JSON list of C-alpha atoms and ligand atoms in Angstrom, two decimals:
[
{"chain": "N", "resi": 52, "resn": "UNK", "atom": "CA", "xyz": [58.34, 28.30, 6.68]},
{"chain": "N", "resi": 53, "resn": "UNK", "atom": "CA", "xyz": [55.21, 27.85, 8.75]},
{"chain": "N", "resi": 54, "resn": "UNK", "atom": "CA", "xyz": [51.92, 28.34, 6.95]},
{"chain": "N", "resi": 55, "resn": "UNK", "atom": "CA", "xyz": [50.99, 30.91, 9.63]},
{"chain": "N", "resi": 56, "resn": "UNK", "atom": "CA", "xyz": [53.85, 33.13, 8.37]},
{"chain": "N", "resi": 57, "resn": "UNK", "atom": "CA", "xyz": [52.83, 32.75, 4.73]},
{"chain": "N", "resi": 58, "resn": "UNK", "atom": "CA", "xyz": [49.37, 34.28, 4.95]},
{"chain": "N", "resi": 59, "resn": "UNK", "atom": "CA", "xyz": [48.03, 31.95, 2.25]},
{"chain": "N", "resi": 60, "resn": "UNK", "atom": "CA", "xyz": [47.09, 28.30, 2.34]},
{"chain": "N", "resi": 61, "resn": "UNK", "atom": "CA", "xyz": [49.89, 25.97, 1.35]},
{"chain": "N", "resi": 62, "resn": "UNK", "atom": "CA", "xyz": [49.52, 24.01, -1.85]},
{"chain": "N", "resi": 63, "resn": "UNK", "atom": "CA", "xyz": [49.61, 20.23, -1.96]},
{"chain": "N", "resi": 64, "resn": "UNK", "atom": "CA", "xyz": [52.19, 19.70, -4.65]},
{"chain": "N", "resi": 65, "resn": "UNK", "atom": "CA", "xyz": [53.37, 16.70, -6.62]},
{"chain": "N", "resi": 66, "resn": "UNK", "atom": "CA", "xyz": [57.05, 16.20, -5.78]},
{"chain": "N", "resi": 67, "resn": "UNK", "atom": "CA", "xyz": [57.50, 14.38, -9.09]},
{"chain": "N", "resi": 68, "resn": "UNK", "atom": "CA", "xyz": [55.26, 16.49, -11.34]},
{"chain": "N", "resi": 69, "resn": "UNK", "atom": "CA", "xyz": [52.46, 14.70, -13.16]},
{"chain": "N", "resi": 70, "resn": "UNK", "atom": "CA", "xyz": [53.93, 15.75, -16.51]},
{"chain": "N", "resi": 71, "resn": "UNK", "atom": "CA", "xyz": [57.04, 13.74, -15.53]},
{"chain": "N", "resi": 72, "resn": "UNK", "atom": "CA", "xyz": [55.01, 10.68, -14.56]},
{"chain": "N", "resi": 73, "resn": "UNK", "atom": "CA", "xyz": [54.38, 11.59, -10.91]},
{"chain": "N", "resi": 74, "resn": "UNK", "atom": "CA", "xyz": [51.29, 9.98, -9.45]},
{"chain": "N", "resi": 75, "resn": "UNK", "atom": "CA", "xyz": [48.77, 11.37, -6.97]},
{"chain": "N", "resi": 76, "resn": "UNK", "atom": "CA", "xyz": [49.58, 9.29, -3.90]},
{"chain": "N", "resi": 77, "resn": "UNK", "atom": "CA", "xyz": [50.81, 10.26, -0.46]},
{"chain": "N", "resi": 78, "resn": "UNK", "atom": "CA", "xyz": [54.49, 9.46, -1.02]},
{"chain": "N", "resi": 79, "resn": "UNK", "atom": "CA", "xyz": [54.55, 11.89, -3.98]},
{"chain": "N", "resi": 80, "resn": "UNK", "atom": "CA", "xyz": [52.68, 14.74, -2.29]},
{"chain": "N", "resi": 81, "resn": "UNK", "atom": "CA", "xyz": [54.03, 17.50, -0.06]},
{"chain": "N", "resi": 82, "resn": "UNK", "atom": "CA", "xyz": [52.88, 20.82, 1.35]},
{"chain": "N", "resi": 83, "resn": "UNK", "atom": "CA", "xyz": [54.57, 23.76, -0.32]},
{"chain": "N", "resi": 84, "resn": "UNK", "atom": "CA", "xyz": [54.18, 27.49, 0.03]},
{"chain": "N", "resi": 85, "resn": "UNK", "atom": "CA", "xyz": [52.38, 28.94, -3.00]},
{"chain": "N", "resi": 86, "resn": "UNK", "atom": "CA", "xyz": [55.35, 31.03, -4.11]},
{"chain": "N", "resi": 87, "resn": "UNK", "atom": "CA", "xyz": [57.72, 28.07, -4.15]},
{"chain": "N", "resi": 88, "resn": "UNK", "atom": "CA", "xyz": [55.22, 25.75, -5.78]},
{"chain": "N", "resi": 89, "resn": "UNK", "atom": "CA", "xyz": [54.31, 28.19, -8.54]},
{"chain": "N", "resi": 90, "resn": "UNK", "atom": "CA", "xyz": [58.00, 28.90, -9.16]},
{"chain": "N", "resi": 91, "resn": "UNK", "atom": "CA", "xyz": [58.79, 25.18, -9.29]},
{"chain": "N", "resi": 92, "resn": "UNK", "atom": "CA", "xyz": [55.90, 24.55, -11.72]},
{"chain": "N", "resi": 93, "resn": "UNK", "atom": "CA", "xyz": [56.63, 21.31, -13.62]},
{"chain": "N", "resi": 94, "resn": "UNK", "atom": "CA", "xyz": [60.39, 21.40, -13.12]},
{"chain": "N", "resi": 95, "resn": "UNK", "atom": "CA", "xyz": [62.43, 18.57, -11.61]},
{"chain": "N", "resi": 96, "resn": "UNK", "atom": "CA", "xyz": [65.81, 20.25, -12.11]},
{"chain": "N", "resi": 97, "resn": "UNK", "atom": "CA", "xyz": [67.25, 23.72, -12.53]},
{"chain": "N", "resi": 98, "resn": "UNK", "atom": "CA", "xyz": [70.55, 25.42, -13.29]},
{"chain": "N", "resi": 99, "resn": "UNK", "atom": "CA", "xyz": [72.70, 26.06, -10.21]},
{"chain": "N", "resi": 100, "resn": "UNK", "atom": "CA", "xyz": [73.60, 29.76, -10.51]},
{"chain": "N", "resi": 101, "resn": "UNK", "atom": "CA", "xyz": [77.00, 29.17, -8.87]},
{"chain": "N", "resi": 102, "resn": "UNK", "atom": "CA", "xyz": [78.17, 26.29, -11.07]},
{"chain": "N", "resi": 103, "resn": "UNK", "atom": "CA", "xyz": [75.84, 26.60, -14.09]},
{"chain": "N", "resi": 104, "resn": "UNK", "atom": "CA", "xyz": [75.24, 22.83, -13.74]},
{"chain": "N", "resi": 105, "resn": "UNK", "atom": "CA", "xyz": [71.77, 21.36, -14.11]},
{"chain": "N", "resi": 106, "resn": "UNK", "atom": "CA", "xyz": [70.92, 19.91, -10.69]},
{"chain": "N", "resi": 107, "resn": "UNK", "atom": "CA", "xyz": [67.86, 18.13, -9.28]},
{"chain": "N", "resi": 108, "resn": "UNK", "atom": "CA", "xyz": [65.48, 20.26, -7.21]},
{"chain": "N", "resi": 109, "resn": "UNK", "atom": "CA", "xyz": [65.04, 19.66, -3.48]},
{"chain": "N", "resi": 110, "resn": "UNK", "atom": "CA", "xyz": [63.12, 16.47, -2.76]},
{"chain": "N", "resi": 111, "resn": "UNK", "atom": "CA", "xyz": [61.48, 16.68, 0.68]},
{"chain": "N", "resi": 112, "resn": "UNK", "atom": "CA", "xyz": [61.55, 12.90, 1.18]},
{"chain": "N", "resi": 113, "resn": "UNK", "atom": "CA", "xyz": [65.09, 12.28, -0.05]},
{"chain": "N", "resi": 114, "resn": "UNK", "atom": "CA", "xyz": [66.93, 15.50, 0.87]},
{"chain": "N", "resi": 115, "resn": "UNK", "atom": "CA", "xyz": [65.56, 16.39, 4.31]},
{"chain": "S", "resi": 105, "resn": "ZN", "atom": "ZN1", "xyz": [58.36, 28.83, -0.18]}
]
């Protein structure tokens, strides 16, 4: 989604959260809409509702 459609400034998020060892450098940072970033919080994986399997979350540098 474009930031202009969001109505709020995008967050600069840590792709690999700091609590999981992610560092603050460009390759680990990405723009994220506030809703998605706050929902992601410090997670790196989540349960797939269709399969119930624990799967890695979208990684904008590896999954785009
Ligand atoms: Zn979003």
